[in-house]
Coordinates of C-alpha atoms and ligand atoms in Angstrom, one line a residue:
X1 CA 91.6 103.3 81.0
X2 CA 90.9 105.0 83.9
X3 CA 91.6 105.0 87.8
X4 CA 89.6 104.9 90.7
X5 CA 90.8 105.9 93.7
X6 CA 90.6 104.4 97.5
X7 CA 92.6 103.7 100.5
X8 CA 95.5 100.8 100.6
X9 CA 94.3 98.3 103.3
X10 CA 96.5 95.3 102.6
X11 CA 99.9 95.9 100.2
X12 CA 100.6 94.3 96.7
X13 CA 99.0 94.3 93.2
X14 CA 97.0 92.2 91.7
X15 CA 95.8 92.0 88.0
X16 CA 92.2 90.1 87.4
X17 CA 88.8 90.4 86.2
X18 CA 86.4 92.4 88.3
X19 CA 83.8 90.2 89.9
X20 CA 81.0 92.7 91.4
X21 CA 79.1 91.4 94.4
X22 CA 76.1 93.6 94.4
X23 CA 74.9 94.5 98.0
X24 CA 72.1 91.5 98.5
X25 CA 68.8 93.4 98.3
X26 CA 66.9 93.4 101.4
X27 CA 63.7 92.4 100.6
X28 CA 61.3 93.6 103.3
X29 CA 57.9 92.8 103.8
X30 CA 56.3 96.3 105.4
X31 CA 52.8 94.8 105.8
X32 CA 51.6 94.3 109.5
X33 CA 51.1 90.9 110.6
X34 CA 47.8 89.4 111.1
X35 CA 47.3 88.1 114.6
X36 CA 47.2 84.4 113.3
X37 CA 50.3 84.8 111.4
X38 CA 52.5 85.8 114.4
X39 CA 53.3 82.2 115.6
X40 CA 54.2 81.3 112.1
X41 CA 56.4 84.4 111.5
X42 CA 58.3 83.7 114.8
X43 CA 58.9 80.2 113.8
X44 CA 60.4 81.5 110.6
X45 CA 62.7 83.4 112.1
X46 CA 64.1 81.1 114.6
X47 CA 64.6 79.0 111.7
X48 CA 66.4 81.2 110.1
X49 CA 68.7 82.3 112.9
X50 CA 69.4 78.6 113.4
X51 CA 70.3 77.7 110.1
X52 CA 72.8 80.9 109.9
X53 CA 74.5 79.2 113.1
X54 CA 74.4 76.0 111.3
X55 CA 76.2 77.8 108.5
X56 CA 78.8 79.4 110.7
X57 CA 79.2 76.1 112.5
X58 CA 79.7 74.2 109.4
X59 CA 82.2 76.9 108.2
X60 CA 84.1 76.7 111.2
X61 CA 84.5 73.1 111.1
X62 CA 86.1 73.3 107.6
X63 CA 88.7 75.6 108.6
X64 CA 92.3 74.1 108.3
X65 CA 95.7 75.9 108.0
X66 CA 97.6 78.5 109.8
X67 CA 94.8 80.8 110.1
X68 CA 92.3 78.7 111.3
X69 CA 92.2 79.8 114.4
X70 CA 92.1 83.4 113.9
X71 CA 89.2 83.0 111.4
X72 CA 87.5 80.7 113.9
X73 CA 87.7 83.9 116.3
X74 CA 85.7 86.0 113.8
X75 CA 83.2 83.1 113.3
X76 CA 82.9 83.0 117.1
X77 CA 82.2 86.6 117.4
X78 CA 79.6 86.4 114.8
X79 CA 78.1 83.3 116.6
X80 CA 77.8 85.6 119.5
X81 CA 75.5 88.0 118.1
X82 CA 73.4 85.3 116.7
X83 CA 72.9 83.6 120.2
X84 CA 72.8 87.1 122.0
X85 CA 69.4 87.0 124.1
X86 CA 69.0 90.9 123.8
X87 CA 69.1 90.7 119.9
X88 CA 66.7 87.4 119.9
X89 CA 64.4 88.9 122.3
X90 CA 64.5 92.0 120.2
X91 CA 63.2 90.2 117.1
X92 CA 60.5 88.1 118.8
X93 CA 59.2 91.3 120.4
X94 CA 59.1 93.1 117.0
X95 CA 57.1 90.2 115.7
X96 CA 54.8 89.5 118.4
X97 CA 54.3 93.0 119.7
X98 CA 55.2 95.3 117.1
X99 CA 53.5 92.9 114.5
X100 CA 56.4 93.0 112.1
X101 CA 57.1 90.5 109.6
X102 CA 60.5 88.7 110.1
X103 CA 62.3 90.5 107.5
X104 CA 61.2 93.9 108.6
X105 CA 62.1 93.4 112.2
X106 CA 65.5 92.1 111.2
X107 CA 66.1 95.2 109.1
X108 CA 65.2 97.2 112.3
X109 CA 67.2 95.5 114.2
X110 CA 70.3 95.9 112.0
X111 CA 69.7 99.5 111.3
X112 CA 69.5 100.1 115.3
X113 CA 72.3 98.1 115.8
X114 CA 74.6 99.7 112.9
X115 CA 73.5 103.0 114.1
X116 CA 74.9 102.0 117.9
X117 CA 78.4 101.2 116.1
X118 CA 78.7 104.1 114.0
X119 CA 78.1 106.6 116.6
X120 CA 81.2 105.1 118.5
X121 CA 84.6 107.0 118.3
X122 CA 86.9 104.3 118.5
X123 CA 87.7 103.4 114.7
X124 CA 88.2 99.8 115.5
X125 CA 85.1 99.2 117.5
X126 CA 83.1 101.4 114.4
X127 CA 84.4 99.0 112.1
X128 CA 82.8 96.2 113.6
X129 CA 79.5 97.5 112.3
X130 CA 80.5 95.3 109.5
X131 CA 80.3 92.3 111.3
X132 CA 76.6 93.3 112.2
X133 CA 75.9 93.5 108.7
X134 CA 77.7 90.3 107.7
X135 CA 75.8 88.2 110.2
X136 CA 72.4 89.6 109.5
X137 CA 73.0 89.4 105.7
X138 CA 73.3 85.6 106.4
X139 CA 70.1 85.2 108.3
X140 CA 68.6 87.3 105.8
X141 CA 69.5 84.8 103.1
X142 CA 68.4 82.1 105.1
X143 CA 65.0 84.0 105.9
X144 CA 64.7 84.5 101.9
X145 CA 65.7 80.9 101.1
X146 CA 68.6 82.2 98.8
X147 CA 71.7 80.2 98.3
X148 CA 74.5 81.5 100.9
X149 CA 76.7 84.1 100.1
X150 CA 79.5 81.3 100.6
X151 CA 78.1 79.2 97.6
X152 CA 77.2 82.1 95.2
X153 CA 80.6 83.5 96.0
X154 CA 82.5 80.3 95.6
X155 CA 81.2 79.0 92.5
X156 CA 84.6 80.2 90.3
X157 CA 86.9 82.6 91.4
X158 CA 89.9 82.0 89.7
X159 CA 91.9 85.2 88.5
X160 CA 88.9 87.4 89.9
X161 CA 89.2 90.5 92.0
X162 CA 86.0 90.8 94.2
X163 CA 84.4 94.2 94.0
X164 CA 82.0 94.4 96.9
X165 CA 80.9 96.8 99.7
X166 CA 82.2 95.0 102.5
X167 CA 83.5 91.3 102.9
X168 CA 83.5 89.0 105.8
X169 CA 86.3 87.9 107.5
X170 CA 84.8 84.0 107.7
X171 CA 84.4 84.6 103.8
X172 CA 88.2 85.8 103.1
X173 CA 89.8 82.7 103.5
X174 CA 87.3 80.4 101.3
X175 CA 87.4 82.9 98.7
X176 CA 91.3 83.1 98.6
X177 CA 91.4 79.2 98.4
X178 CA 89.2 79.4 95.5
X179 CA 91.4 81.6 93.8
X180 CA 90.3 85.3 94.3
X181 CA 93.5 87.7 94.1
X182 CA 92.1 90.5 95.7
X183 CA 89.4 93.0 97.1
X184 CA 88.2 96.3 96.0
X185 CA 85.4 97.4 98.9
X186 CA 83.6 100.5 98.6
X187 CA 83.0 100.7 102.4
X188 CA 85.4 99.0 104.6
X189 CA 88.1 100.5 106.9
X190 CA 91.6 99.9 107.0
X191 CA 91.2 98.8 110.8
X192 CA 88.6 96.0 109.9
X193 CA 89.3 92.6 110.9
X194 CA 88.6 91.7 107.2
X195 CA 91.6 94.1 106.4
X196 CA 94.0 92.4 109.1
X197 CA 93.2 89.0 107.7
X198 CA 93.9 90.2 103.9
X199 CA 97.1 91.4 105.0
X200 CA 97.9 88.0 106.9
X201 CA 96.9 86.6 103.6
X202 CA 99.0 88.7 101.7
X203 CA 95.9 89.7 99.4
X204 CA 95.9 93.2 98.2
X205 CA 92.9 95.0 99.3
X206 CA 91.6 98.5 98.7
X207 CA 88.8 99.9 101.0
X208 CA 86.9 103.3 100.6
X209 CA 86.8 103.2 96.7
X210 CA 83.3 104.7 96.6
X211 CA 83.0 104.4 93.0
X212 CA 83.7 100.9 92.2
X213 CA 80.4 99.3 92.2
X214 CA 79.2 101.9 90.1
X215 CA 81.9 102.4 87.6
X216 CA 83.1 98.8 87.3
X217 CA 81.5 95.9 85.2
X218 CA 81.6 92.1 85.7
X219 CA 84.9 90.9 84.1
X220 CA 86.6 93.9 83.3
X221 CA 90.3 93.8 83.6
X222 CA 91.6 95.5 86.6
X223 CA 95.0 96.2 88.3
X224 CA 94.6 97.1 91.9
X225 CA 97.7 98.6 93.8
X226 CA 97.1 98.1 97.7
X227 CA 100.0 100.5 98.6
X228 CA 98.5 103.1 97.0
X229 CA 95.0 102.3 96.9
X230 CA 94.6 103.1 93.2
X231 CA 92.7 100.7 90.9
X232 CA 93.4 100.9 87.0
X233 CA 90.6 99.9 84.9
X234 CA 91.4 98.7 81.1
X235 CA 95.5 98.6 82.1
X236 CA 97.5 99.7 79.1
X237 CA 100.6 98.0 78.0
X238 CA 102.5 100.5 80.3
X239 CA 100.4 99.4 83.4
X240 CA 101.1 95.8 82.6
X241 CA 104.9 96.3 82.1
X242 CA 104.5 98.2 85.4
X243 CA 102.9 95.1 86.9
X244 CA 105.5 92.7 85.7
X245 CA 108.2 94.6 87.1
X246 CA 106.6 94.8 90.5
X247 CA 106.1 90.9 90.2
X248 CA 109.7 90.3 89.5
X249 CA 110.9 92.6 92.5
X250 CA 108.4 90.7 94.7
X251 CA 109.9 87.1 93.4
X252 CA 113.2 88.5 94.2
X253 CA 112.6 89.8 97.4
X254 CA 110.9 87.0 99.1
X255 CA 113.5 84.8 98.1
X256 CA 116.0 87.3 99.5
X257 CA 113.7 87.5 102.7
X258 CA 113.1 83.7 103.0
X259 CA 116.9 83.3 103.8
X260 CA 116.5 86.2 106.6
X261 CA 113.9 84.2 108.6
X262 CA 116.5 82.6 110.8
X263 CA 119.2 85.5 110.2
X264 CA 120.6 87.7 113.0
X265 CA 119.6 91.4 113.2
X266 CA 122.8 93.2 112.7
X267 CA 124.2 96.3 111.2
X268 CA 127.2 96.1 108.9
X269 CA 129.0 97.7 111.6
X270 CA 128.1 94.7 114.1
X271 CA 125.5 96.2 116.4
X272 CA 122.8 93.6 116.8
X273 CA 119.1 95.1 116.9
X274 CA 116.3 93.4 118.4
X275 CA 113.2 93.2 116.4
X276 CA 110.2 92.0 118.5
X277 CA 106.8 91.2 117.7
X278 CA 103.3 93.3 118.3
X279 CA 100.6 90.8 119.2
X280 CA 97.1 90.6 120.2
X281 CA 95.6 87.3 118.7
X282 CA 96.9 83.9 118.6
X283 CA 97.8 83.9 115.0
X284 CA 100.5 86.8 115.8
X285 CA 102.2 84.3 118.1
X286 CA 102.7 81.7 115.2
X287 CA 103.9 84.5 112.9
X288 CA 106.4 86.0 115.4
X289 CA 108.0 82.7 115.6
X290 CA 107.7 82.1 111.9
X291 CA 109.4 85.3 111.0
X292 CA 112.0 85.2 113.8
X293 CA 110.9 87.5 115.9
X294 CA 113.1 88.0 119.4
X295 CA 110.3 87.9 121.4
X296 CA 106.9 89.8 122.0
X297 CA 107.6 93.3 122.4
X298 CA 103.6 94.5 123.1
X299 CA 100.8 92.3 123.7
X300 CA 97.7 94.4 123.6
X301 CA 95.8 92.8 126.6
X302 CA 92.5 94.8 125.5
X303 CA 91.6 92.5 122.7
X304 CA 90.8 89.7 125.4
X305 CA 88.4 92.5 126.6
X306 CA 86.4 93.4 123.7
X307 CA 83.5 92.0 121.9
X308 CA 82.2 90.5 125.4
X309 CA 79.9 91.7 128.1
X310 CA 82.0 90.9 131.1
X311 CA 85.6 91.3 131.6
X312 CA 87.6 88.3 131.7
X313 CA 88.6 87.4 135.4
X314 CA 92.0 86.0 136.7
X315 CA 91.7 82.6 135.6
X316 CA 90.7 83.3 132.1
X317 CA 93.4 86.0 131.6
X318 CA 96.1 83.7 133.3
X319 CA 95.3 81.1 130.8
X320 CA 95.4 83.3 127.7
X321 CA 98.6 85.0 128.9
X322 CA 100.4 81.6 129.7
X323 CA 99.6 80.1 126.1
X324 CA 101.4 83.2 125.1
X325 CA 104.4 82.7 127.1
X326 CA 104.4 78.6 126.6
X327 CA 103.7 79.8 122.4
X328 CA 107.1 82.2 122.6
X329 CA 109.2 79.1 123.9
X330 CA 111.3 80.8 126.2
X331 CA 111.5 84.0 124.5
X332 CA 110.8 87.3 126.4
X333 CA 107.3 88.6 126.3
X334 CA 105.8 92.2 127.3
X335 CA 102.3 92.1 128.4
X336 CA 100.5 95.6 128.7
X337 CA 98.1 96.1 131.3
X338 CA 94.7 97.1 130.0
X339 CA 94.6 100.1 127.8
X340 CA 90.8 100.9 127.7
X341 CA 88.9 103.9 127.8
X342 CA 85.4 105.2 128.1
X343 CA 85.2 104.6 124.4
X344 CA 85.7 100.9 124.8
X345 CA 85.3 100.0 128.3
X346 CA 81.3 99.2 127.7
X347 CA 82.2 96.0 125.6
X348 CA 83.8 94.8 128.6
X349 CA 81.2 95.4 131.1
X350 CA 83.1 98.2 132.5
X351 CA 80.3 100.4 133.3
X352 CA 82.0 103.7 132.7
X353 CA 81.0 107.2 132.8
X354 CA 80.6 108.5 129.1
X355 CA 83.5 111.2 128.5
X356 CA 83.2 113.8 126.1
X357 CA 87.0 113.3 125.4
X358 CA 88.1 109.7 125.7
X359 CA 91.5 110.0 124.4
X360 CA 92.2 112.4 127.3
X361 CA 89.9 110.6 129.9
X362 CA 90.2 107.6 132.1
X363 CA 92.0 105.8 130.0
X364 CA 95.1 103.1 130.1
X365 CA 96.6 103.0 133.6
X366 CA 94.0 105.7 134.9
X367 CA 91.4 103.5 134.3
X368 CA 93.3 100.7 135.9
X369 CA 94.0 102.3 139.0
X370 CA 90.6 103.5 139.4
X371 CA 89.3 99.8 139.5
X372 CA 91.9 98.1 141.5
X373 CA 89.9 94.8 141.7
X374 CA 90.5 94.8 137.7
X375 CA 94.1 95.7 138.1
X376 CA 94.5 93.2 140.8
X377 CA 93.1 90.3 138.6
X378 CA 95.2 91.4 135.7
X379 CA 98.4 91.5 137.7
X380 CA 97.8 88.4 139.0
X381 CA 97.2 86.6 136.3
X382 CA 100.5 87.8 134.5
X383 CA 102.7 87.3 137.6
X384 CA 101.4 83.9 137.4
X385 CA 102.8 83.6 134.2
X386 CA 106.5 84.5 135.3
X387 CA 106.8 80.9 136.5
X388 CA 106.7 80.1 132.8
X389 CA 109.2 82.1 130.8
X390 CA 110.6 85.3 130.8
X391 CA 107.7 88.2 131.1
X392 CA 107.7 91.8 131.4
X393 CA 104.9 93.9 132.7
X394 CA 104.2 96.9 130.4
X395 CA 102.0 99.9 131.8
X396 CA 100.0 102.4 129.5
X397 CA 99.5 105.7 129.4
X398 CA 101.7 106.9 132.2
X399 CA 101.7 110.5 132.6
X400 CA 103.1 111.1 136.2
X401 CA 105.7 109.2 138.6
X402 CA 102.9 108.7 141.1
X403 CA 101.1 106.3 138.8
X404 CA 104.1 103.9 138.0
X405 CA 104.8 103.9 141.9
X406 CA 101.5 102.9 142.7
X407 CA 101.3 100.0 140.1
X408 CA 104.8 99.0 141.6
X409 CA 103.3 98.9 145.0
X410 CA 100.2 96.9 143.6
X411 CA 102.6 94.4 141.8
X412 CA 104.3 93.7 144.9
X413 CA 101.3 93.2 146.9
X414 CA 99.9 90.9 144.1
X415 CA 103.4 88.8 144.2
X416 CA 103.3 88.5 147.8
X417 CA 99.8 87.3 148.0
X418 CA 100.4 84.8 145.1
X419 CA 103.4 83.3 146.8
X420 CA 101.5 83.4 150.2
X421 CA 99.3 80.9 148.1
X422 CA 101.9 78.8 147.1
X423 CA 102.0 79.9 143.5
X424 CA 105.4 79.7 142.0
X425 CA 106.3 82.9 140.7
X426 CA 109.6 84.3 139.6
X427 CA 111.8 86.1 142.0
X428 CA 112.0 89.2 140.1
X429 CA 110.3 90.9 137.0
X430 CA 110.8 94.0 135.3
X431 CA 108.1 96.7 135.4
X432 CA 108.0 99.2 132.4
X433 CA 106.0 102.3 131.2
X434 CA 104.7 103.1 127.5
X435 CA 106.0 106.7 127.0
X436 CA 103.3 108.0 124.8
X437 CA 102.2 111.1 126.5
X438 CA 104.4 114.2 126.2
X439 CA 104.7 114.7 130.1
X440 CA 106.0 111.3 130.5
X441 CA 108.8 111.7 127.7
X442 CA 109.8 115.3 128.8
X443 CA 109.5 114.3 132.6
X444 CA 111.3 111.0 132.2
X445 CA 114.6 111.7 134.1
X446 CA 112.9 111.6 137.5
X447 CA 110.6 108.5 136.5
X448 CA 113.3 106.3 135.4
X449 CA 114.8 105.3 138.7
X450 CA 111.2 103.5 139.2
X451 CA 111.1 101.9 135.8
X452 CA 113.2 98.8 134.6
X453 CA 112.2 99.6 130.9
X454 CA 110.8 101.9 128.6
X455 CA 108.3 101.4 125.4
X456 CA 107.9 104.2 123.0
X457 CA 104.4 104.3 121.8
X458 CA 104.6 106.7 119.1
X459 CA 101.1 106.1 117.7
X460 CA 100.0 108.3 120.9
X461 CA 102.8 110.3 121.4
X462 CA 102.3 111.5 117.9
X463 CA 98.9 112.3 118.7
X464 CA 99.3 113.9 121.9
X465 CA 102.1 115.9 121.1
X466 CA 100.6 117.4 118.1
X467 CA 96.9 117.5 119.4
X468 CA 96.4 115.6 116.3
X469 CA 93.6 112.7 116.9
X470 CA 95.1 109.9 115.5
X471 CA 92.0 108.4 114.6
X472 CA 90.6 111.5 112.5
X473 CA 91.4 111.0 108.5
X474 CA 90.6 115.0 108.1
X475 CA 93.7 115.3 110.1
X476 CA 96.3 112.8 108.1
X477 CA 98.4 115.5 107.1
X478 CA 99.0 117.0 110.4
X479 CA 99.7 113.5 111.8
X480 CA 103.4 113.6 111.4
X481 CA 105.8 111.5 113.3
X482 CA 108.5 113.4 111.5
X483 CA 107.5 116.7 113.3
X484 CA 110.4 118.2 114.8
X485 CA 108.7 118.1 118.3
X486 CA 108.3 114.6 118.3
X487 CA 111.6 113.6 116.9
X488 CA 113.0 115.5 120.2
X489 CA 110.8 113.6 122.5
X490 CA 111.7 110.3 120.9
X491 CA 115.7 111.4 120.9
X492 CA 115.5 112.3 124.5
X493 CA 113.6 109.2 125.7
X494 CA 116.1 106.9 123.8
X495 CA 119.0 109.1 125.2
X496 CA 117.8 108.8 128.9
X497 CA 117.3 105.1 128.8
X498 CA 121.0 104.8 127.1
X499 CA 122.2 107.1 129.8
X500 CA 120.4 104.9 132.9
X501 CA 121.1 102.0 130.8
X502 CA 117.6 100.9 130.8
X503 CA 116.3 99.0 127.7
X504 CA 114.1 100.8 125.5
X505 CA 111.8 99.5 122.7
X506 CA 109.8 101.3 120.2
X507 CA 106.4 99.6 119.5
X508 CA 104.2 102.6 117.7
X509 CA 103.4 101.8 113.8
X510 CA 106.9 103.5 112.6
X511 CA 108.6 100.7 114.0
X512 CA 107.7 98.6 111.2
X513 CA 107.8 100.8 108.5
X514 CA 111.3 100.8 106.6
X515 CA 110.9 104.7 105.9
X516 CA 111.9 105.3 109.7
X517 CA 114.5 102.3 110.4
X518 CA 117.5 104.1 109.6
X519 CA 116.5 107.3 111.1
X520 CA 115.7 105.5 114.2
X521 CA 118.8 103.8 114.3
X522 CA 120.4 107.0 113.7
X523 CA 118.7 108.2 117.0
X524 CA 120.4 105.6 119.1
X525 CA 117.3 102.8 118.9
X526 CA 118.3 99.2 119.2
X527 CA 115.0 97.5 120.0
X528 CA 112.2 97.6 117.5
X529 CA 108.6 95.9 117.9
X530 CA 106.1 95.6 115.3
X531 CA 103.4 93.5 113.6
X532 CA 105.4 90.2 113.0
X533 CA 104.9 90.5 109.1
X534 CA 106.9 93.3 108.6
X535 CA 110.1 91.9 110.6
X536 CA 111.8 90.4 107.5
X537 CA 111.7 93.8 105.8
X538 CA 113.0 95.8 108.4
X539 CA 115.8 92.8 109.3
X540 CA 116.8 93.4 105.6
X541 CA 117.2 97.1 106.0
X542 CA 119.3 96.8 109.3
X543 CA 121.4 94.3 108.0
X544 CA 122.5 96.5 104.8
X545 CA 123.2 99.5 106.9
X546 CA 126.1 101.1 109.0
X547 CA 125.1 102.3 112.4
X548 CA 128.1 104.3 113.0
X549 CA 127.6 106.7 109.8
X550 CA 123.9 107.0 110.7
X551 CA 124.7 108.1 114.1
X552 CA 126.6 110.8 113.1
X553 CA 123.7 112.3 110.8
X554 CA 121.5 112.5 114.2
X555 CA 122.5 116.2 115.3
X556 CA 121.6 117.5 111.6
X557 CA 118.2 115.6 112.1
X558 CA 117.5 117.2 115.3
X559 CA 118.7 120.6 114.4
X560 CA 116.6 120.6 111.3
X561 CA 113.4 123.2 112.1
X562 CA 110.9 122.1 108.9
X563 CA 109.5 119.5 107.4
X564 CA 111.3 119.7 104.1
X565 CA 114.8 120.0 105.8
X566 CA 113.8 116.9 108.3
X567 CA 112.5 114.8 105.1
X568 CA 116.0 115.7 103.4
X569 CA 118.0 114.6 106.3
X570 CA 115.9 111.4 106.5
X571 CA 116.2 110.7 102.6
X572 CA 119.9 110.8 103.0
X573 CA 119.7 108.3 105.8
X574 CA 117.8 106.2 103.6
X575 CA 120.4 106.8 100.7
X576 CA 122.7 104.7 102.4
X577 CA 121.0 101.3 101.8
X578 CA 119.1 102.7 98.6
X579 CA 119.9 99.7 96.5
X580 CA 117.7 97.8 98.7
X581 CA 114.8 100.2 99.2
X582 CA 114.5 101.8 95.9
X583 CA 111.5 99.8 95.4
X584 CA 109.9 101.0 98.4
X585 CA 107.2 103.4 97.8
X586 CA 107.6 106.2 100.1
X587 CA 103.9 107.9 101.2
X588 CA 103.6 111.3 99.8
X589 CA 103.9 112.8 102.9
X590 CA 107.2 111.1 103.7
X591 CA 108.7 111.5 100.5
Ligands
LIG601 C1 101.2 103.4 120.9 O1 100.7 104.4 121.1 O2 102.1 103.7 119.8 C2 101.1 101.6 120.8 C3 101.8 101.0 120.3 O3 99.9 101.6 121.3 P1 98.4 101.6 120.9 O4 98.6 101.9 119.1 O5 98.0 100.2 121.3 O6 97.9 102.9 121.8
LIG602 MG1 99.3 103.9 122.7

């Protein structure tokens, strides 16, 4: 028995045979082309591109089931890369002017594109380099007339755990359908599209397991744990007993939770807690409904702006937001205005100056206010959906009251314009702010008269309060939502909102983490917004706790000054519902 380590990217365990997918060797012909060979080589690359596009089309046509739309989007993104005139022109140029063979030209294009993505600060965009590699791998496959990756992978996959450098999102669903039980990737990131899909498919995935390809052999029996990122090679009888125990627990949990889909979310002493869904992709909307979300608590509109050259106009945005509102069938929907910064804005064609420190730069509302035509188009698009269902407008990165006053004025102007133009929009709509910059939390009493509701963004609140980059894995230990400063800001924000009767939601990652549920309820929170797949877990906890008892523990939480005592209070809050959560692993930093 030995152990390989990685990071958990999709939860759960799987026991199966390792199936190694060695990185396909990029056979590159380095010799220069003769003048007379150029035309034939151009023809070869065009044919390879066409056949790669054809493969993607065929894949898309085969899609069915609940994730079809989501996967179709990834395939679409890959098709766009293959159709990109700059990409094609670059290849042609390398072949005709540089006299490179098609394989060498393709490799050069890949290397330079990968370098661009790797240099990006934003981990989400950086993880898009995988897309480039998958697409180019497909063209390479077509060039060398190998069978496509799909065909090789799909021969027989029952009971296998795929061990590979990366896996393309488009390959994930067919692999799952053919029996693959889980994934170990030597590279990959927890933010990649593949990881997101693996979570939706409930297939465990471990990423960053650098040694997996060199230390495993085809057919090795392995046990992977997508919670801890551990991979046990040749598990012992004890490991197997642990796995069977986990299986029984999951089966029981699933049975219990299935009953919770249509259940209310209410504490033992009768307080209703609202569980909303965070959404960014169409699939999230279906899941929000499936898991009985109370509505959409955070719709991240920037996903509409990524992976494209121009910003979407009013009409395109309107149609996307209207789909969302219609999809939620009358439940409230909170649409957040654009939260892009200099690090991401290039992809939406918003030519912005590079900034040395984008997280502290022109991001969120700061960007929107600097490009008023962009903000107007977005506000108009959102306002036009208010005729179709209850919609609230949420503004990110607010740090000063003047920003919210300006946004309110713009909303008013847009609403007047729209009414003059004859659009049916609601008489009244709520405008709220993300509280994610410490200044906003501290100055909230002065801001609250201008806000109809508040949403606490702990992902950023932690980063800005503690001066710890949320994307820097090196600082993982310091990124602590239970830091006393963070807890106080959360508690103060909730208290101000309760005093002034403003609804307050928390939409950072901790909202969906059952380790924090009791603590947040103790601090007075009654509205949570989270990844839809986490709603049932949180509902189960809420339904088993006594809010009044928890509220009594809030002062001791806020008076605790160091990690250890804070964790011991949080632990005693969790103790209330120990029978349910004893199997919920506490990450070491939270234990
Ligand atoms: C947050 O900052 O907590 C949040 C929900 O927003 P995002 O993760 O999109 O920055
Ligand atoms: Mg944020």
